[in-house]
PDB file of C-alpha atoms and ligand atoms in Angstrom:
ATOM      1  CA  MET A   1       4.332 -58.832  19.253  1.00 47.00           C
ATOM      2  CA  ASP A   2       1.087 -58.723  18.843  1.00 53.00           C
ATOM      3  CA  GLY A   3       0.330 -54.607  16.144  1.00 66.00           C
ATOM      4  CA  ILE A   4       4.029 -53.953  16.683  1.00 79.00           C
ATOM      5  CA  LYS A   5       5.976 -54.272  13.731  1.00 86.00           C
ATOM      6  CA  PHE A   6      10.473 -54.560  13.633  1.00 96.00           C
ATOM      7  CA  THR A   7      11.426 -55.448  10.716  1.00 98.00           C
ATOM      8  CA  VAL A   8      14.531 -57.313  10.647  1.00 98.00           C
ATOM      9  CA  ALA A   9      17.029 -56.932   7.244  1.00 98.00           C
ATOM     10  CA  ILE A  10      19.453 -60.072   6.774  1.00 98.00           C
ATOM     11  CA  ASP A  11      21.840 -59.597   3.435  1.00 98.00           C
ATOM     12  CA  GLY A  12      24.676 -61.138   2.132  1.00 96.00           C
ATOM     13  CA  PRO A  13      25.371 -63.615  -0.406  1.00 95.00           C
ATOM     14  CA  ALA A  14      24.638 -67.147  -1.828  1.00 91.00           C
ATOM     15  CA  ALA A  15      25.271 -69.767   0.803  1.00 91.00           C
ATOM     16  CA  ALA A  16      26.516 -67.633   3.306  1.00 94.00           C
ATOM     17  CA  GLY A  17      24.016 -68.680   6.989  1.00 93.00           C
ATOM     18  CA  LYS A  18      21.955 -66.494   5.864  1.00 94.00           C
ATOM     19  CA  GLY A  19      18.341 -69.098   5.689  1.00 94.00           C
ATOM     20  CA  THR A  20      19.452 -70.231   8.462  1.00 95.00           C
ATOM     21  CA  ILE A  21      20.018 -67.336  10.578  1.00 98.00           C
ATOM     22  CA  SER A  22      17.215 -65.664   9.269  1.00 98.00           C
ATOM     23  CA  LYS A  23      14.782 -69.000   9.755  1.00 98.00           C
ATOM     24  CA  ALA A  24      16.631 -69.167  13.354  1.00 98.00           C
ATOM     25  CA  VAL A  25      15.639 -65.872  14.122  1.00 98.00           C
ATOM     26  CA  ALA A  26      12.055 -65.364  13.432  1.00 98.00           C
ATOM     27  CA  ALA A  27      11.501 -68.726  15.234  1.00 98.00           C
ATOM     28  CA  HIS A  28      13.415 -67.004  18.506  1.00 98.00           C
ATOM     29  CA  PHE A  29      11.333 -63.734  18.149  1.00 97.00           C
ATOM     30  CA  GLY A  30       7.809 -65.730  16.384  1.00 97.00           C
ATOM     31  CA  PHE A  31       8.456 -63.167  13.622  1.00 97.00           C
ATOM     32  CA  SER A  32       7.331 -64.191   9.721  1.00 97.00           C
ATOM     33  CA  HIS A  33      10.176 -64.525   7.785  1.00 97.00           C
ATOM     34  CA  LEU A  34      10.651 -63.980   3.387  1.00 97.00           C
ATOM     35  CA  ASP A  35      13.413 -65.486   2.227  1.00 97.00           C
ATOM     36  CA  THR A  36      13.119 -63.035  -0.236  1.00 98.00           C
ATOM     37  CA  GLY A  37      15.694 -65.408  -3.192  1.00 97.00           C
ATOM     38  CA  LEU A  38      12.586 -68.071  -2.824  1.00 97.00           C
ATOM     39  CA  LEU A  39      11.524 -64.687  -5.305  1.00 98.00           C
ATOM     40  CA  TYR A  40      13.523 -64.670  -8.433  1.00 98.00           C
ATOM     41  CA  ARG A  41      13.319 -68.568  -8.237  1.00 97.00           C
ATOM     42  CA  ALA A  42      10.109 -69.104  -8.809  1.00 98.00           C
ATOM     43  CA  VAL A  43      10.522 -66.479 -11.599  1.00 98.00           C
ATOM     44  CA  GLY A  44      13.682 -67.650 -12.819  1.00 98.00           C
ATOM     45  CA  ALA A  45      11.261 -70.996 -12.798  1.00 97.00           C
ATOM     46  CA  LYS A  46       9.161 -69.564 -15.452  1.00 97.00           C
ATOM     47  CA  VAL A  47      11.560 -68.676 -17.823  1.00 98.00           C
ATOM     48  CA  LEU A  48      13.178 -71.636 -17.743  1.00 97.00           C
ATOM     49  CA  ALA A  49       9.810 -72.574 -18.634  1.00 96.00           C
ATOM     50  CA  GLY A  50       9.468 -70.233 -21.215  1.00 97.00           C
ATOM     51  CA  GLY A  51       8.238 -67.264 -19.264  1.00 97.00           C
ATOM     52  CA  ASP A  52       8.128 -64.072 -20.316  1.00 98.00           C
ATOM     53  CA  PRO A  53      10.935 -62.152 -16.951  1.00 98.00           C
ATOM     54  CA  VAL A  54       9.115 -58.957 -16.394  1.00 98.00           C
ATOM     55  CA  ALA A  55       5.531 -60.892 -16.871  1.00 98.00           C
ATOM     56  CA  VAL A  56       6.338 -63.407 -14.795  1.00 98.00           C
ATOM     57  CA  ALA A  57       7.330 -61.539 -12.229  1.00 98.00           C
ATOM     58  CA  ARG A  58       3.703 -58.748 -12.179  1.00 98.00           C
ATOM     59  CA  MET A  59       1.880 -62.018 -11.921  1.00 97.00           C
ATOM     60  CA  LEU A  60       3.885 -63.886  -9.323  1.00 96.00           C
ATOM     61  CA  ASP A  61       1.287 -65.815  -6.662  1.00 94.00           C
ATOM     62  CA  PRO A  62       2.360 -66.722  -3.488  1.00 92.00           C
ATOM     63  CA  VAL A  63       1.939 -70.500  -4.144  1.00 94.00           C
ATOM     64  CA  ASP A  64       5.030 -70.282  -6.670  1.00 94.00           C
ATOM     65  CA  LEU A  65       6.898 -70.299  -3.896  1.00 94.00           C
ATOM     66  CA  GLU A  66       5.856 -73.854  -2.535  1.00 92.00           C
ATOM     67  CA  ASN A  67       8.152 -75.301  -4.965  1.00 89.00           C
ATOM     68  CA  ASP A  68      10.825 -78.181  -3.724  1.00 87.00           C
ATOM     69  CA  ASP A  69      11.832 -77.088  -6.874  1.00 91.00           C
ATOM     70  CA  LEU A  70      13.663 -73.634  -6.519  1.00 96.00           C
ATOM     71  CA  ARG A  71      16.569 -74.819  -4.966  1.00 91.00           C
ATOM     72  CA  THR A  72      18.419 -76.055  -8.038  1.00 91.00           C
ATOM     73  CA  PRO A  73      21.584 -74.477  -9.298  1.00 90.00           C
ATOM     74  CA  ALA A  74      19.885 -74.225 -12.323  1.00 94.00           C
ATOM     75  CA  VAL A  75      17.278 -72.180 -10.605  1.00 96.00           C
ATOM     76  CA  ALA A  76      19.447 -70.232  -8.885  1.00 94.00           C
ATOM     77  CA  GLN A  77      21.326 -69.226 -12.179  1.00 94.00           C
ATOM     78  CA  ALA A  78      18.195 -68.220 -13.282  1.00 97.00           C
ATOM     79  CA  ALA A  79      17.388 -66.196 -10.712  1.00 97.00           C
ATOM     80  CA  SER A  80      20.937 -64.384 -10.335  1.00 94.00           C
ATOM     81  CA  GLN A  81      19.946 -63.290 -14.345  1.00 96.00           C
ATOM     82  CA  VAL A  82      16.938 -62.085 -14.054  1.00 97.00           C
ATOM     83  CA  ALA A  83      17.442 -59.962 -10.597  1.00 97.00           C
ATOM     84  CA  VAL A  84      19.897 -58.287 -12.841  1.00 97.00           C
ATOM     85  CA  ILE A  85      16.298 -57.045 -14.833  1.00 97.00           C
ATOM     86  CA  ALA A  86      15.559 -53.870 -12.883  1.00 97.00           C
ATOM     87  CA  ASP A  87      11.382 -53.889 -14.106  1.00 98.00           C
ATOM     88  CA  VAL A  88      11.585 -56.978 -12.458  1.00 98.00           C
ATOM     89  CA  ARG A  89      13.096 -56.262  -9.239  1.00 98.00           C
ATOM     90  CA  ALA A  90      10.371 -53.640  -9.466  1.00 98.00           C
ATOM     91  CA  ALA A  91       7.657 -55.597  -9.969  1.00 98.00           C
ATOM     92  CA  LEU A  92       7.924 -57.633  -6.570  1.00 98.00           C
ATOM     93  CA  VAL A  93       8.843 -53.897  -3.924  1.00 98.00           C
ATOM     94  CA  ASP A  94       4.854 -54.082  -2.632  1.00 95.00           C
ATOM     95  CA  PHE A  95       5.252 -57.384  -1.590  1.00 96.00           C
ATOM     96  CA  GLN A  96       8.681 -57.337   0.275  1.00 98.00           C
ATOM     97  CA  ARG A  97       7.512 -54.126   1.262  1.00 97.00           C
ATOM     98  CA  LYS A  98       4.223 -55.291   2.774  1.00 96.00           C
ATOM     99  CA  PHE A  99       5.526 -58.702   4.057  1.00 97.00           C
ATOM    100  CA  ALA A 100       8.449 -55.881   6.156  1.00 97.00           C
ATOM    101  CA  ALA A 101       4.870 -53.902   7.572  1.00 94.00           C
ATOM    102  CA  ARG A 102       3.174 -57.743   9.315  1.00 93.00           C
ATOM    103  CA  ASP A 103       2.342 -56.977  12.499  1.00 92.00           C
ATOM    104  CA  GLY A 104       4.232 -58.849  15.074  1.00 94.00           C
ATOM    105  CA  GLY A 105       7.490 -58.201  13.262  1.00 96.00           C
ATOM    106  CA  ALA A 106       9.466 -59.787   9.692  1.00 98.00           C
ATOM    107  CA  VAL A 107      12.873 -60.980   9.205  1.00 98.00           C
ATOM    108  CA  LEU A 108      13.177 -60.600   5.722  1.00 98.00           C
ATOM    109  CA  ASP A 109      17.123 -62.044   3.835  1.00 98.00           C
ATOM    110  CA  GLY A 110      18.023 -61.394   0.333  1.00 97.00           C
ATOM    111  CA  ARG A 111      20.170 -58.758  -1.372  1.00 96.00           C
ATOM    112  CA  ASP A 112      18.645 -55.571  -1.188  1.00 97.00           C
ATOM    113  CA  ILE A 113      16.713 -55.374   2.157  1.00 98.00           C
ATOM    114  CA  GLY A 114      18.785 -53.549   4.111  1.00 98.00           C
ATOM    115  CA  THR A 115      19.794 -51.001   1.445  1.00 97.00           C
ATOM    116  CA  VAL A 116      16.373 -50.858  -0.935  1.00 97.00           C
ATOM    117  CA  ILE A 117      13.095 -52.964  -0.024  1.00 98.00           C
ATOM    118  CA  CYS A 118      13.486 -51.522   3.704  1.00 98.00           C
ATOM    119  CA  PRO A 119      16.398 -49.158   4.426  1.00 97.00           C
ATOM    120  CA  ASP A 120      14.182 -48.146   7.446  1.00 97.00           C
ATOM    121  CA  ALA A 121      14.965 -51.607   9.157  1.00 97.00           C
ATOM    122  CA  HIS A 122      15.471 -51.840  13.075  1.00 97.00           C
ATOM    123  CA  VAL A 123      17.652 -54.098  12.363  1.00 98.00           C
ATOM    124  CA  LYS A 124      20.039 -55.056   9.753  1.00 98.00           C
ATOM    125  CA  LEU A 125      22.052 -57.970   9.512  1.00 98.00           C
ATOM    126  CA  PHE A 126      25.483 -58.954   6.329  1.00 98.00           C
ATOM    127  CA  VAL A 127      25.862 -62.006   7.133  1.00 98.00           C
ATOM    128  CA  THR A 128      29.183 -63.564   5.115  1.00 97.00           C
ATOM    129  CA  ALA A 129      32.108 -66.416   4.225  1.00 97.00           C
ATOM    130  CA  SER A 130      34.454 -66.573   1.848  1.00 96.00           C
ATOM    131  CA  ALA A 131      33.719 -67.736  -1.390  1.00 96.00           C
ATOM    132  CA  GLU A 132      35.527 -71.372  -0.107  1.00 96.00           C
ATOM    133  CA  CYS A 133      33.313 -71.248   2.746  1.00 96.00           C
ATOM    134  CA  ARG A 134      30.050 -71.269   1.491  1.00 96.00           C
ATOM    135  CA  ALA A 135      30.388 -73.257  -1.350  1.00 97.00           C
ATOM    136  CA  LYS A 136      32.095 -76.463   0.684  1.00 96.00           C
ATOM    137  CA  ARG A 137      28.130 -75.724   2.405  1.00 93.00           C
ATOM    138  CA  ARG A 138      26.697 -75.644  -0.222  1.00 93.00           C
ATOM    139  CA  TYR A 139      27.524 -78.497  -1.941  1.00 95.00           C
ATOM    140  CA  LYS A 140      27.075 -80.900   1.110  1.00 94.00           C
ATOM    141  CA  GLU A 141      23.609 -79.709   0.919  1.00 91.00           C
ATOM    142  CA  LEU A 142      23.621 -80.609  -2.802  1.00 91.00           C
ATOM    143  CA  SER A 143      25.063 -83.906  -2.484  1.00 94.00           C
ATOM    144  CA  ASP A 144      22.321 -84.610   0.474  1.00 94.00           C
ATOM    145  CA  LYS A 145      19.577 -84.215  -1.567  1.00 90.00           C
ATOM    146  CA  GLY A 146      20.988 -85.850  -4.065  1.00 92.00           C
ATOM    147  CA  ILE A 147      21.379 -83.103  -6.388  1.00 89.00           C
ATOM    148  CA  ASN A 148      24.867 -83.998  -8.598  1.00 91.00           C
ATOM    149  CA  VAL A 149      27.019 -81.550  -8.496  1.00 93.00           C
ATOM    150  CA  THR A 150      31.322 -81.519  -8.339  1.00 96.00           C
ATOM    151  CA  PRO A 151      32.653 -78.760  -5.696  1.00 96.00           C
ATOM    152  CA  ALA A 152      34.427 -77.298  -8.069  1.00 96.00           C
ATOM    153  CA  GLN A 153      31.328 -77.139  -9.739  1.00 95.00           C
ATOM    154  CA  VAL A 154      29.759 -75.946  -6.784  1.00 95.00           C
ATOM    155  CA  LEU A 155      32.971 -72.641  -6.034  1.00 96.00           C
ATOM    156  CA  ALA A 156      32.655 -71.727  -9.881  1.00 96.00           C
ATOM    157  CA  ASP A 157      28.900 -71.707  -9.694  1.00 93.00           C
ATOM    158  CA  VAL A 158      28.618 -69.422  -6.226  1.00 95.00           C
ATOM    159  CA  LYS A 159      31.469 -66.955  -7.885  1.00 95.00           C
ATOM    160  CA  GLU A 160      29.522 -66.710 -11.282  1.00 94.00           C
ATOM    161  CA  ARG A 161      27.086 -65.736  -8.591  1.00 93.00           C
ATOM    162  CA  ASP A 162      28.661 -63.674  -6.176  1.00 95.00           C
ATOM    163  CA  ALA A 163      30.016 -61.586  -9.656  1.00 95.00           C
ATOM    164  CA  ARG A 164      27.051 -60.461 -11.410  1.00 94.00           C
ATOM    165  CA  ASP A 165      24.883 -59.610  -8.020  1.00 93.00           C
ATOM    166  CA  SER A 166      27.282 -57.514  -6.395  1.00 94.00           C
ATOM    167  CA  GLY A 167      28.489 -56.107 -10.312  1.00 94.00           C
ATOM    168  CA  ARG A 168      24.469 -55.747 -10.707  1.00 94.00           C
ATOM    169  CA  ALA A 169      23.471 -51.732 -11.411  1.00 94.00           C
ATOM    170  CA  ALA A 170      19.456 -52.801  -9.897  1.00 94.00           C
ATOM    171  CA  ALA A 171      19.909 -52.708  -6.289  1.00 93.00           C
ATOM    172  CA  PRO A 172      23.434 -54.642  -6.270  1.00 94.00           C
ATOM    173  CA  LEU A 173      24.409 -56.447  -2.779  1.00 95.00           C
ATOM    174  CA  ILE A 174      26.317 -54.845  -0.697  1.00 95.00           C
ATOM    175  CA  ALA A 175      26.088 -53.726   2.630  1.00 97.00           C
ATOM    176  CA  ALA A 176      24.116 -50.681   4.402  1.00 97.00           C
ATOM    177  CA  ASP A 177      26.334 -48.156   6.143  1.00 97.00           C
ATOM    178  CA  ASP A 178      24.069 -49.215   9.343  1.00 97.00           C
ATOM    179  CA  ALA A 179      24.196 -53.349   9.000  1.00 98.00           C
ATOM    180  CA  ALA A 180      26.024 -55.701  11.645  1.00 98.00           C
ATOM    181  CA  LEU A 181      28.935 -57.812   9.969  1.00 97.00           C
ATOM    182  CA  ILE A 182      28.383 -61.556  11.175  1.00 97.00           C
ATOM    183  CA  ASP A 183      31.090 -63.001   9.134  1.00 97.00           C
ATOM    184  CA  THR A 184      30.508 -67.067   9.503  1.00 95.00           C
ATOM    185  CA  SER A 185      33.729 -68.425   7.927  1.00 95.00           C
ATOM    186  CA  GLU A 186      35.420 -69.943  11.332  1.00 93.00           C
ATOM    187  CA  MET A 187      31.389 -70.288  13.160  1.00 94.00           C
ATOM    188  CA  THR A 188      29.092 -73.273  14.059  1.00 92.00           C
ATOM    189  CA  ILE A 189      25.413 -72.351  12.432  1.00 91.00           C
ATOM    190  CA  GLU A 190      24.986 -72.792  16.285  1.00 95.00           C
ATOM    191  CA  GLU A 191      27.468 -69.840  17.105  1.00 97.00           C
ATOM    192  CA  ALA A 192      26.646 -67.648  14.056  1.00 97.00           C
ATOM    193  CA  VAL A 193      22.823 -67.694  15.280  1.00 97.00           C
ATOM    194  CA  ALA A 194      23.116 -66.338  19.151  1.00 98.00           C
ATOM    195  CA  GLN A 195      25.783 -63.739  16.983  1.00 98.00           C
ATOM    196  CA  ALA A 196      22.627 -62.996  14.993  1.00 98.00           C
ATOM    197  CA  VAL A 197      19.570 -63.207  17.621  1.00 98.00           C
ATOM    198  CA  ALA A 198      21.966 -61.345  19.950  1.00 98.00           C
ATOM    199  CA  ILE A 199      22.381 -58.102  18.281  1.00 98.00           C
ATOM    200  CA  VAL A 200      17.750 -58.660  17.236  1.00 98.00           C
ATOM    201  CA  ALA A 201      17.057 -58.399  20.982  1.00 97.00           C
ATOM    202  CA  ALA A 202      19.654 -55.607  21.584  1.00 96.00           C
ATOM    203  CA  ALA A 203      17.451 -54.011  19.555  1.00 94.00           C
ATOM    204  CA  LYS A 204      14.223 -55.040  20.034  1.00 90.00           C
ATOM    205  CA  ASP A 205      15.545 -53.344  23.656  1.00 88.00           C
ATOM    206  CA  ASP A 206      15.840 -49.937  22.144  1.00 83.00           C
ATOM    207  CA  VAL A 207      12.563 -49.667  20.151  1.00 81.00           C
ATOM    208  CA  ARG A 208      10.507 -50.769  23.726  1.00 69.00           C
TER     209      ARG A 208
HETATM  210  O1  LIG B 301      19.498 -65.969  -1.719  1.00 62.54           O
HETATM  211  P1  LIG B 301      18.779 -67.067  -3.555  1.00 62.54           P
HETATM  212  O2  LIG B 301      20.422 -67.863  -3.352  1.00 62.54           O
HETATM  213  O3  LIG B 301      17.627 -67.611  -3.152  1.00 62.54           O
HETATM  214  O4  LIG B 301      18.847 -65.883  -4.252  1.00 62.54           O
HETATM  215  C1  LIG B 301      19.038 -66.201  -5.904  1.00 62.54           C
HETATM  216  C2  LIG B 301      19.163 -65.346  -6.825  1.00 62.54           C
HETATM  217  O5  LIG B 301      17.959 -64.095  -6.723  1.00 62.54           O
HETATM  218  C3  LIG B 301      20.452 -64.261  -6.155  1.00 62.54           C
HETATM  219  O6  LIG B 301      21.312 -64.503  -6.620  1.00 62.54           O
HETATM  220  C4  LIG B 301      20.151 -62.730  -6.155  1.00 62.54           C
HETATM  221  C5  LIG B 301      19.000 -63.203  -6.364  1.00 62.54           C
HETATM  222  N1  LIG B 301      18.272 -61.958  -5.378  1.00 62.54           N
HETATM  223  C6  LIG B 301      18.434 -60.807  -5.519  1.00 62.54           C
HETATM  224  O7  LIG B 301      18.869 -60.249  -6.351  1.00 62.54           O
HETATM  225  N2  LIG B 301      18.331 -60.118  -4.210  1.00 62.54           N
HETATM  226  C7  LIG B 301      17.232 -60.512  -2.931  1.00 62.54           C
HETATM  227  N3  LIG B 301      16.616 -60.068  -2.458  1.00 62.54           N
HETATM  228  C8  LIG B 301      17.122 -62.175  -3.337  1.00 62.54           C
HETATM  229  C9  LIG B 301      17.574 -62.964  -4.442  1.00 62.54           C
END
């Protein structure tokens, strides 16, 4: 799809499977992929290190996203906290919109891609699952990485982030009216990916 603009917006709560689905969709169609949660995580990590949220968001460098330490529960919570600040969000808009407009197609995943960042995306998916299901998956992911957490902590963490991400005034987590809903609670990852790929393929045929 060289020279063609095609944007896929994938939103949903923490640990619903957005990341895996987004990567798989991007690989399937040869699109670029941006995990926008990493932007907020990078800001959150710098704030934990003593930075001012708005100042670090304005000076964020793409290199800051290449940091394995952004995947910890502490950074996830810090990300959710800085994401409430409207000026932090505003500082990150241009980078995301430029990415979405790059040649050859782009997949962006986050919380507000279909509603705020790319309201005109060619296809929008809202990927969700029950909090219990998401916490179970996130627990496995974190313990596989050797991060010391309990299932109860992970569930509390997921619910706290859900409440904050959905309840904030600035760009809250909500499905766009025109998003296709994928509830992955009872699906294998292969099934969820197949469903997402089918929806994107149909939308791609429509714009031809
Ligand atoms: O997708 P994630 O778990 O890596 O995101 C971390 C936090 O960043 C999430 O709890 C809320 C915030 N976020 C956001 O507000 N908007 C986005 N587009 C992506 C993430």
